[in-house]
Amino acid sequence: MEWVSKRWKDLAQFYFQLIVSDPQRASTLENSLKTFSYLIPGNSPVTQELSELVFAIGNLISLFNDGLLRKAAGLPLLLSSKIANRLQIFLTVIEQLEVVLEMSAQRSGDVHHWWLVAVVVFVKTVIRLFLLWQQRIMQTWPAVPHFDRTKITSAQQQSQGSSSNEPETDKEAQEPNSPPAATWTGQRSGRCVRSLQSDRTGAPVSTRFSLPELSGRSFSPLSDQ
């Protein structure tokens, strides 16, 4: 048992060093999972749920990696108490998985579907009210804001002396990055889908299917029901 515990700690430390040493590697892993979710055929409800589950796992890994990078940067806790921080993380996990849970419950019938919706909304409301009462601040979406990984990347570049050799690159790094687009439109098909960085645009997970209308028709899967 002690060997398993030691092995687990060594593996966790190895992953921590792997992510902190190169944040871009973490982004590559997350985007790979999200890209794989697009490759899963959506010709049945099961494969559609699997695609959403893979996409949600990518977002959860992004949440976990952001926590590691915050710890490596020595940033303080997002909220004043540990309980509030854990509830905030739990709220984010619910928000990332609620689409998958609703799609799974919908196959069991309308009664189970709406019972699940009511439970999810009730739990989210209770957590948000508790955080509002304890922290005296309104909760936004996502509950845990995304970590700006460019700060660590630029700090690593400066430590390597790249700023002294390439002043133009340093100037570009200081300029604020434009927010990523929530959707992407294919040049040939004209189909509008969510982008890989849609989770960092500030749009709630529950509304990520609300895509722009093309040719007078919305591509929301709920539009034909």
Coordinates of N, CA and C in Angstrom, one line a residue:
M1 N 0.8 -1.2 0.0 CA 0.0 0.0 0.0 C 0.9 1.2 0.0
E2 N 1.9 1.2 0.8 CA 2.8 2.4 0.8 C 3.5 2.6 -0.6
W3 N 3.8 1.5 -1.3 CA 4.4 1.6 -2.6 C 3.5 2.2 -3.6
V4 N 2.2 1.9 -3.5 CA 1.2 2.5 -4.4 C 1.1 4.0 -4.1
S5 N 1.1 4.4 -2.8 CA 1.0 5.8 -2.4 C 2.2 6.5 -2.9
K6 N 3.4 6.0 -2.7 CA 4.6 6.6 -3.2 C 4.6 6.8 -4.7
R7 N 4.1 5.7 -5.4 CA 4.1 5.7 -6.8 C 3.1 6.8 -7.3
W8 N 2.0 6.9 -6.7 CA 1.0 7.9 -7.0 C 1.6 9.4 -6.8
K9 N 2.3 9.6 -5.7 CA 2.8 10.9 -5.5 C 3.9 11.2 -6.5
D10 N 4.7 10.2 -6.9 CA 5.7 10.5 -7.9 C 5.1 10.8 -9.2
L11 N 4.0 10.1 -9.6 CA 3.3 10.4 -10.8 C 2.7 11.8 -10.8
A12 N 2.1 12.1 -9.7 CA 1.5 13.5 -9.6 C 2.5 14.6 -9.7
Q13 N 3.7 14.4 -9.1 CA 4.8 15.3 -9.1 C 5.3 15.4 -10.6
F14 N 5.4 14.3 -11.2 CA 5.9 14.3 -12.6 C 4.9 15.1 -13.5
Y15 N 3.6 14.9 -13.3 CA 2.7 15.6 -14.2 C 2.7 17.1 -13.8
F16 N 2.8 17.4 -12.6 CA 2.9 18.8 -12.2 C 4.1 19.5 -12.8
Q17 N 5.3 18.9 -12.8 CA 6.5 19.5 -13.4 C 6.3 19.5 -14.9
L18 N 5.6 18.6 -15.5 CA 5.4 18.5 -17.0 C 4.5 19.7 -17.4
I19 N 3.5 20.0 -16.7 CA 2.6 21.1 -17.0 C 3.2 22.5 -16.8
V20 N 3.9 22.6 -15.6 CA 4.4 23.9 -15.2 C 5.6 24.3 -16.1
S21 N 6.4 23.3 -16.5 CA 7.5 23.6 -17.4 C 7.1 24.1 -18.8
D22 N 6.0 23.7 -19.3 CA 5.5 24.1 -20.6 C 4.0 24.1 -20.6
P23 N 3.4 25.3 -20.3 CA 1.9 25.4 -20.3 C 1.3 25.1 -21.6
Q24 N 2.1 25.3 -22.7 CA 1.6 25.1 -24.0 C 1.3 23.6 -24.2
R25 N 2.0 22.7 -23.5 CA 1.8 21.3 -23.6 C 0.4 21.0 -23.0
A26 N 0.0 21.6 -22.0 CA -1.3 21.4 -21.4 C -2.4 21.8 -22.4
S27 N -2.2 23.0 -23.0 CA -3.2 23.4 -24.0 C -3.3 22.5 -25.2
T28 N -2.2 21.9 -25.6 CA -2.2 20.9 -26.7 C -3.0 19.7 -26.3
L29 N -2.8 19.2 -25.0 CA -3.6 18.0 -24.6 C -5.1 18.3 -24.5
E30 N -5.5 19.5 -24.0 CA -6.9 19.8 -23.9 C -7.5 20.0 -25.3
N31 N -6.8 20.7 -26.2 CA -7.4 20.9 -27.5 C -7.4 19.6 -28.3
S32 N -6.6 18.6 -28.0 CA -6.6 17.3 -28.7 C -7.9 16.6 -28.3
L33 N -8.2 16.6 -27.0 CA -9.5 16.0 -26.6 C -10.7 16.6 -27.2
K34 N -10.7 17.9 -27.3 CA -11.8 18.6 -27.9 C -11.9 18.3 -29.4
T35 N -10.8 18.3 -30.0 CA -10.8 17.9 -31.4 C -11.3 16.5 -31.7
F36 N -10.9 15.6 -30.8 CA -11.4 14.2 -30.9 C -12.9 14.1 -30.8
S37 N -13.5 15.0 -29.9 CA -14.9 15.0 -29.8 C -15.7 15.4 -31.1
Y38 N -15.0 16.2 -31.9 CA -15.6 16.5 -33.2 C -15.6 15.3 -34.2
L39 N -14.6 14.4 -34.0 CA -14.4 13.3 -34.9 C -15.4 12.1 -34.6
I40 N -16.0 12.1 -33.4 CA -16.9 11.1 -33.1 C -18.2 11.3 -33.9
P41 N -18.7 10.3 -34.7 CA -19.9 10.5 -35.4 C -21.1 10.7 -34.5
G42 N -22.0 11.6 -34.9 CA -23.1 11.9 -34.1 C -24.4 11.3 -34.7
N43 N -24.4 10.1 -35.2 CA -25.5 9.5 -35.9 C -26.4 8.8 -34.9
S44 N -26.2 8.8 -33.6 CA -27.0 8.2 -32.6 C -26.9 9.0 -31.3
P45 N -27.9 8.8 -30.4 CA -27.9 9.6 -29.2 C -26.7 9.2 -28.3
V46 N -26.3 7.9 -28.4 CA -25.1 7.5 -27.6 C -23.8 8.1 -28.0
T47 N -23.6 8.2 -29.3 CA -22.4 8.8 -29.8 C -22.4 10.3 -29.5
Q48 N -23.6 10.9 -29.6 CA -23.7 12.4 -29.3 C -23.3 12.6 -27.8
E49 N -23.8 11.8 -26.9 CA -23.5 11.9 -25.5 C -22.0 11.7 -25.3
L50 N -21.4 10.7 -26.0 CA -20.0 10.4 -25.9 C -19.2 11.6 -26.4
S51 N -19.6 12.3 -27.5 CA -18.9 13.4 -28.0 C -18.9 14.6 -26.9
E52 N -20.1 14.8 -26.3 CA -20.2 15.8 -25.3 C -19.4 15.5 -24.1
L53 N -19.3 14.2 -23.7 CA -18.5 13.8 -22.6 C -17.1 14.0 -22.8
V54 N -16.5 13.7 -24.0 CA -15.1 13.9 -24.3 C -14.8 15.4 -24.2
F55 N -15.7 16.2 -24.8 CA -15.5 17.7 -24.8 C -15.5 18.2 -23.3
A56 N -16.4 17.7 -22.5 CA -16.5 18.1 -21.1 C -15.2 17.7 -20.3
I57 N -14.7 16.5 -20.6 CA -13.5 16.0 -20.0 C -12.3 17.0 -20.3
G58 N -12.3 17.4 -21.6 CA -11.3 18.4 -22.0 C -11.4 19.7 -21.2
N59 N -12.6 20.1 -20.9 CA -12.7 21.3 -20.1 C -12.4 21.1 -18.6
L60 N -12.7 19.9 -18.1 CA -12.3 19.6 -16.7 C -10.8 19.5 -16.6
I61 N -10.1 18.9 -17.6 CA -8.7 18.9 -17.5 C -8.1 20.3 -17.6
S62 N -8.7 21.1 -18.4 CA -8.3 22.5 -18.4 C -8.4 23.2 -17.0
L63 N -9.5 22.9 -16.3 CA -9.7 23.4 -15.0 C -8.7 22.9 -14.0
F64 N -8.3 21.7 -14.1 CA -7.3 21.1 -13.3 C -5.9 21.7 -13.6
N65 N -5.6 21.8 -14.8 CA -4.3 22.4 -15.2 C -4.2 23.8 -14.8
D66 N -5.3 24.6 -14.9 CA -5.3 26.0 -14.4 C -5.0 26.0 -12.9
G67 N -5.5 25.1 -12.2 CA -5.2 25.1 -10.7 C -3.8 24.8 -10.5
L68 N -3.1 23.9 -11.2 CA -1.7 23.6 -11.1 C -0.9 24.8 -11.4
L69 N -1.3 25.5 -12.5 CA -0.5 26.7 -12.9 C -0.7 27.9 -11.9
R70 N -1.8 28.0 -11.3 CA -2.0 29.0 -10.2 C -1.1 28.7 -9.0
K71 N -1.1 27.4 -8.7 CA -0.2 27.0 -7.6 C 1.2 27.3 -7.9
A72 N 1.7 27.0 -9.1 CA 3.1 27.2 -9.5 C 3.4 28.7 -9.5
A73 N 2.4 29.5 -9.9 CA 2.7 31.0 -9.9 C 2.6 31.6 -8.5
G74 N 2.2 30.8 -7.5 CA 2.1 31.4 -6.2 C 1.0 32.3 -5.9
L75 N -0.1 32.2 -6.7 CA -1.2 33.1 -6.6 C -2.1 32.6 -5.4
P76 N -2.7 33.6 -4.7 CA -3.6 33.2 -3.5 C -4.8 32.6 -4.0
L77 N -5.6 32.0 -3.0 CA -6.9 31.4 -3.3 C -7.8 32.4 -4.0
L78 N -8.7 31.9 -4.8 CA -9.7 32.8 -5.5 C -10.6 33.4 -4.5
L79 N -11.0 32.7 -3.5 CA -11.9 33.2 -2.4 C -11.2 33.1 -1.1
S80 N -11.8 33.7 -0.1 CA -11.1 33.9 1.2 C -11.1 32.6 2.0
S81 N -12.0 31.6 1.8 CA -12.0 30.4 2.6 C -11.9 29.2 1.7
K82 N -11.4 28.1 2.3 CA -11.2 26.9 1.5 C -12.5 26.2 1.1
I83 N -13.5 26.4 2.0 CA -14.8 25.8 1.7 C -15.4 26.5 0.5
A84 N -15.3 27.8 0.5 CA -15.9 28.6 -0.7 C -15.2 28.2 -2.0
N85 N -13.9 28.0 -1.9 CA -13.1 27.6 -3.1 C -13.5 26.2 -3.6
R86 N -13.7 25.3 -2.7 CA -14.1 24.0 -3.1 C -15.5 24.0 -3.7
L87 N -16.4 24.8 -3.1 CA -17.8 24.9 -3.7 C -17.7 25.6 -5.0
Q88 N -16.9 26.5 -5.2 CA -16.7 27.2 -6.5 C -16.2 26.2 -7.6
I89 N -15.3 25.4 -7.2 CA -14.8 24.3 -8.1 C -15.9 23.3 -8.4
F90 N -16.6 22.9 -7.4 CA -17.7 21.9 -7.6 C -18.8 22.5 -8.5
L91 N -19.1 23.8 -8.3 CA -20.0 24.5 -9.2 C -19.6 24.5 -10.6
T92 N -18.3 24.7 -10.9 CA -17.7 24.7 -12.2 C -17.8 23.3 -12.8
V93 N -17.6 22.3 -12.0 CA -17.7 20.9 -12.5 C -19.1 20.6 -13.0
I94 N -20.1 21.0 -12.2 CA -21.5 20.8 -12.5 C -21.8 21.5 -13.8
E95 N -21.4 22.8 -14.0 CA -21.7 23.5 -15.2 C -21.1 22.9 -16.4
Q96 N -19.9 22.2 -16.3 CA -19.3 21.6 -17.4 C -20.0 20.2 -17.8
L97 N -20.6 19.6 -16.8 CA -21.2 18.3 -17.0 C -22.7 18.3 -17.2
E98 N -23.3 19.5 -17.0 CA -24.8 19.5 -17.0 C -25.4 19.1 -18.4
V99 N -24.7 19.5 -19.5 CA -25.2 19.1 -20.8 C -25.2 17.6 -21.0
V100 N -24.1 17.0 -20.6 CA -24.0 15.5 -20.7 C -25.1 14.8 -19.8
L101 N -25.3 15.3 -18.6 CA -26.3 14.7 -17.7 C -27.7 14.9 -18.3
E102 N -28.0 16.1 -18.8 CA -29.3 16.3 -19.4 C -29.6 15.4 -20.6
M103 N -28.5 15.2 -21.5 CA -28.7 14.4 -22.7 C -28.9 12.9 -22.2
S104 N -28.2 12.5 -21.2 CA -28.4 11.1 -20.7 C -29.8 10.9 -20.1
A105 N -30.2 11.9 -19.4 CA -31.5 11.8 -18.7 C -32.7 11.9 -19.7
Q106 N -32.5 12.5 -20.8 CA -33.5 12.7 -21.8 C -33.9 11.4 -22.5
R107 N -33.0 10.5 -22.5 CA -33.3 9.1 -23.1 C -34.2 8.3 -22.2
S108 N -34.3 8.7 -20.9 CA -35.1 8.0 -19.9 C -36.5 8.5 -19.9
G109 N -36.8 9.6 -20.6 CA -38.1 10.1 -20.6 C -38.2 11.5 -20.1
D110 N -39.2 12.2 -20.4 CA -39.4 13.6 -20.0 C -39.4 13.8 -18.5
V111 N -40.0 12.8 -17.8 CA -40.1 13.0 -16.3 C -38.7 13.0 -15.7
H112 N -37.9 12.0 -16.0 CA -36.5 11.9 -15.5 C -35.7 13.1 -15.9
H113 N -35.9 13.6 -17.2 CA -35.2 14.7 -17.7 C -35.4 15.9 -16.9
W114 N -36.7 16.3 -16.7 CA -37.0 17.5 -16.0 C -36.7 17.4 -14.5
W115 N -36.8 16.2 -13.9 CA -36.3 16.0 -12.5 C -34.9 16.3 -12.4
L116 N -34.1 15.9 -13.3 CA -32.6 16.1 -13.3 C -32.4 17.6 -13.5
V117 N -33.1 18.3 -14.4 CA -32.9 19.7 -14.6 C -33.2 20.5 -13.3
A118 N -34.3 20.1 -12.6 CA -34.7 20.7 -11.4 C -33.6 20.6 -10.3
V119 N -33.1 19.3 -10.2 CA -32.1 19.1 -9.2 C -30.8 19.9 -9.5
V120 N -30.4 19.9 -10.7 CA -29.1 20.6 -11.1 C -29.3 22.1 -10.8
V121 N -30.4 22.7 -11.2 CA -30.7 24.1 -11.0 C -30.8 24.4 -9.5
F122 N -31.4 23.5 -8.8 CA -31.5 23.7 -7.3 C -30.1 23.7 -6.6
V123 N -29.3 22.7 -7.0 CA -28.0 22.7 -6.4 C -27.1 23.9 -6.8
K124 N -27.2 24.3 -8.0 CA -26.4 25.5 -8.5 C -26.9 26.7 -7.8
T125 N -28.2 26.8 -7.6 CA -28.8 28.0 -6.9 C -28.3 28.1 -5.4
V126 N -28.4 26.9 -4.8 CA -28.0 26.9 -3.3 C -26.5 27.3 -3.2
I127 N -25.7 26.7 -4.1 CA -24.2 27.0 -4.0 C -24.0 28.5 -4.2
R128 N -24.6 29.1 -5.3 CA -24.4 30.5 -5.6 C -24.9 31.4 -4.5
L129 N -26.1 31.1 -3.9 CA -26.6 31.9 -2.8 C -25.6 31.8 -1.6
F130 N -25.1 30.6 -1.3 CA -24.2 30.5 -0.2 C -22.9 31.3 -0.4
L131 N -22.4 31.2 -1.7 CA -21.2 32.0 -2.0 C -21.5 33.5 -1.9
L132 N -22.7 33.9 -2.4 CA -23.1 35.3 -2.3 C -23.2 35.8 -0.8
W133 N -23.7 34.9 0.0 CA -23.9 35.3 1.4 C -22.5 35.3 2.1
Q134 N -21.6 34.4 1.8 CA -20.3 34.4 2.5 C -19.3 35.4 1.9
Q135 N -19.3 35.5 0.6 CA -18.3 36.4 0.0 C -18.7 37.8 -0.4
R136 N -20.1 38.0 -0.4 CA -20.7 39.3 -0.7 C -20.3 39.7 -2.1
I137 N -20.2 38.8 -3.1 CA -19.9 39.1 -4.5 C -20.8 38.2 -5.3
M138 N -21.2 38.7 -6.5 CA -21.9 38.0 -7.4 C -21.0 37.0 -8.2
Q139 N -21.6 35.8 -8.4 CA -20.8 34.8 -9.1 C -21.1 34.9 -10.6
T140 N -20.0 34.8 -11.4 CA -20.1 34.9 -12.8 C -19.9 33.5 -13.5
W141 N -20.0 33.4 -14.8 CA -19.7 32.2 -15.5 C -18.4 32.4 -16.3
P142 N -17.4 31.4 -16.2 CA -17.5 30.3 -15.3 C -17.2 30.7 -13.9
A143 N -17.6 29.8 -12.9 CA -17.4 30.1 -11.5 C -16.0 30.3 -11.2
V144 N -15.1 29.4 -11.7 CA -13.7 29.6 -11.6 C -13.1 30.2 -12.9
P145 N -12.7 31.4 -12.8 CA -12.2 32.1 -14.0 C -11.0 31.4 -14.6
H146 N -10.8 31.5 -15.9 CA -9.7 30.8 -16.6 C -8.4 31.6 -16.3
F147 N -7.3 30.8 -16.1 CA -6.0 31.4 -15.8 C -5.3 31.8 -17.1
D148 N -4.8 33.0 -17.0 CA -4.1 33.5 -18.2 C -2.7 32.9 -18.3
R149 N -2.6 31.9 -19.1 CA -1.3 31.1 -19.2 C -0.2 31.9 -19.9
T150 N -0.6 32.9 -20.6 CA 0.5 33.7 -21.2 C 1.4 34.4 -20.2
K151 N 0.9 34.6 -19.0 CA 1.8 35.2 -18.0 C 3.0 34.3 -17.6
I152 N 2.7 33.0 -17.5 CA 3.8 32.1 -17.2 C 4.7 31.9 -18.4
T153 N 4.1 31.9 -19.6 CA 4.9 31.7 -20.8 C 5.8 32.9 -21.0
S154 N 5.3 34.1 -20.9 CA 6.1 35.3 -21.0 C 7.2 35.4 -20.0
A155 N 6.9 34.9 -18.7 CA 7.9 34.9 -17.7 C 9.0 33.9 -18.0
Q156 N 8.7 32.8 -18.6 CA 9.7 31.8 -18.9 C 10.5 32.3 -20.1
Q157 N 9.9 33.0 -21.0 CA 10.7 33.6 -22.1 C 11.6 34.7 -21.7
Q158 N 11.2 35.5 -20.7 CA 12.1 36.5 -20.2 C 13.2 35.9 -19.4
S159 N 13.0 34.8 -18.7 CA 14.1 34.2 -17.9 C 15.1 33.6 -18.9
Q160 N 14.7 33.2 -20.1 CA 15.6 32.6 -21.0 C 16.3 33.7 -21.9
G161 N 16.0 34.9 -21.6 CA 16.7 36.0 -22.3 C 16.1 36.3 -23.7
S162 N 14.9 35.8 -24.0 CA 14.4 36.1 -25.3 C 13.9 37.5 -25.5
S163 N 13.6 38.2 -24.4 CA 13.1 39.5 -24.5 C 14.3 40.5 -24.9
S164 N 15.5 40.2 -24.5 CA 16.6 41.1 -24.9 C 17.0 40.8 -26.4
N165 N 16.8 39.6 -26.9 CA 17.2 39.4 -28.3 C 16.1 39.7 -29.3
E166 N 14.8 39.6 -28.9 CA 13.7 39.9 -29.8 C 12.8 41.0 -29.1
P167 N 13.1 42.2 -29.3 CA 12.3 43.3 -28.6 C 10.9 43.4 -29.3
E168 N 10.8 43.0 -30.6 CA 9.5 43.1 -31.2 C 8.5 42.1 -30.6
T169 N 9.0 40.9 -30.3 CA 8.2 39.8 -29.8 C 7.7 40.2 -28.4
D170 N 8.6 40.9 -27.6 CA 8.2 41.3 -26.2 C 7.1 42.4 -26.3
K171 N 7.2 43.3 -27.3 CA 6.2 44.3 -27.5 C 4.9 43.7 -27.8
E172 N 4.9 42.7 -28.7 CA 3.6 42.0 -29.0 C 3.0 41.3 -27.8
A173 N 3.9 40.7 -27.0 CA 3.4 40.0 -25.8 C 2.7 40.9 -24.8
Q174 N 3.1 42.2 -24.8 CA 2.5 43.2 -23.9 C 1.2 43.6 -24.3
E175 N 0.9 43.5 -25.6 CA -0.4 43.9 -26.1 C -1.5 42.9 -25.7
P176 N -2.6 43.4 -25.3 CA -3.7 42.5 -24.9 C -4.2 41.6 -26.1
N177 N -4.4 40.3 -25.8 CA -4.8 39.4 -26.8 C -6.3 39.6 -27.0
S178 N -6.8 39.5 -28.2 CA -8.2 39.5 -28.5 C -8.8 38.3 -28.1
P179 N -10.1 38.3 -27.5 CA -10.7 37.1 -27.0 C -11.0 36.2 -28.1
P180 N -10.9 34.9 -27.8 CA -11.2 33.9 -28.9 C -12.6 33.9 -29.3
A181 N -12.9 33.5 -30.6 CA -14.2 33.4 -31.1 C -14.9 32.2 -30.5
A182 N -16.2 32.3 -30.2 CA -17.0 31.2 -29.7 C -17.4 30.2 -30.7
T183 N -17.4 30.6 -32.0 CA -17.8 29.8 -33.1 C -16.8 29.8 -34.2
W184 N -16.9 28.8 -35.1 CA -16.1 28.7 -36.3 C -16.9 28.3 -37.4
T185 N -16.8 28.9 -38.6 CA -17.6 28.6 -39.8 C -16.7 28.0 -40.9
G186 N -17.1 26.9 -41.4 CA -16.4 26.2 -42.4 C -16.5 27.0 -43.7
Q187 N -15.4 27.1 -44.5 CA -15.4 27.8 -45.7 C -16.2 27.2 -46.8
R188 N -16.2 25.9 -46.9 CA -16.9 25.2 -48.0 C -18.4 24.9 -47.6
S189 N -18.5 24.3 -46.4 CA -19.8 23.8 -46.0 C -20.7 24.9 -45.4
G190 N -20.0 26.0 -44.9 CA -20.8 27.1 -44.3 C -21.4 26.7 -42.9
R191 N -21.0 25.5 -42.4 CA -21.5 25.1 -41.1 C -20.9 25.8 -40.0
C192 N -21.7 26.2 -39.0 CA -21.2 27.0 -37.9 C -21.1 26.0 -36.7
V193 N -19.9 25.8 -36.1 CA -19.8 25.0 -34.9 C -19.0 25.8 -33.9
R194 N -19.0 25.2 -32.6 CA -18.3 25.9 -31.6 C -16.8 25.7 -31.8
S195 N -16.0 26.6 -31.4 CA -14.5 26.6 -31.5 C -13.9 25.8 -30.3
L196 N -12.6 25.4 -30.5 CA -12.0 24.7 -29.4 C -11.8 25.6 -28.2
Q197 N -11.8 26.9 -28.3 CA -11.6 27.8 -27.2 C -12.9 28.4 -26.8
S198 N -14.0 27.8 -27.1 CA -15.4 28.3 -26.7 C -15.6 28.4 -25.2
D199 N -14.8 27.5 -24.5 CA -15.0 27.5 -23.0 C -14.3 28.7 -22.4
R200 N -13.5 29.4 -23.2 CA -12.8 30.6 -22.6 C -13.3 31.9 -23.2
T201 N -14.5 31.9 -23.8 CA -15.1 33.1 -24.3 C -16.1 33.7 -23.4
G202 N -16.4 33.0 -22.3 CA -17.4 33.6 -21.3 C -18.8 33.2 -21.6
A203 N -19.0 32.4 -22.6 CA -20.4 31.9 -22.9 C -20.7 30.7 -22.1
P204 N -21.8 30.6 -21.4 CA -22.2 29.5 -20.6 C -22.2 28.2 -21.4
V205 N -21.9 27.0 -20.8 CA -21.9 25.8 -21.5 C -23.3 25.5 -22.0
S206 N -24.3 25.8 -21.2 CA -25.7 25.5 -21.6 C -26.2 26.2 -22.9
T207 N -25.5 27.3 -23.2 CA -25.8 28.1 -24.4 C -24.8 28.0 -25.5
R208 N -23.9 27.0 -25.5 CA -22.9 26.9 -26.5 C -23.5 26.3 -27.8
F209 N -24.8 25.8 -27.8 CA -25.4 25.4 -29.0 C -26.1 26.5 -29.7
S210 N -26.3 27.7 -29.0 CA -27.0 28.8 -29.6 C -26.1 29.5 -30.6
L211 N -26.0 28.9 -31.8 CA -25.1 29.4 -32.8 C -25.8 30.4 -33.7
P212 N -25.1 31.3 -34.4 CA -25.7 32.2 -35.3 C -26.5 31.6 -36.4
E213 N -27.5 32.3 -36.9 CA -28.4 31.7 -37.9 C -27.7 31.9 -39.3
L214 N -27.7 30.9 -40.1 CA -27.2 30.9 -41.4 C -28.3 30.6 -42.4
S215 N -28.5 31.4 -43.4 CA -29.5 31.2 -44.4 C -30.9 31.1 -43.8
G216 N -31.1 31.9 -42.7 CA -32.4 31.9 -42.1 C -32.7 30.7 -41.2
R217 N -31.7 29.9 -40.9 CA -32.0 28.7 -40.1 C -31.0 28.6 -39.0
S218 N -31.4 28.2 -37.8 CA -30.5 28.1 -36.7 C -30.0 26.6 -36.6
F219 N -28.8 26.4 -36.2 CA -28.2 25.1 -36.1 C -28.3 24.5 -34.7
S220 N -29.2 25.1 -33.9 CA -29.4 24.6 -32.6 C -30.1 23.2 -32.7
P221 N -29.6 22.2 -32.0 CA -30.3 20.9 -32.1 C -31.7 20.8 -31.5
L222 N -32.1 21.9 -30.8 CA -33.4 21.9 -30.2 C -34.4 22.7 -31.0
S223 N -33.9 23.2 -32.2 CA -34.8 24.0 -33.0 C -35.8 23.2 -33.7
D224 N -35.6 21.8 -33.9 CA -36.5 21.0 -34.7 C -37.5 20.2 -33.8
Q225 N -37.3 20.4 -32.5 CA -38.1 19.7 -31.6 C -39.4 20.4 -31.3

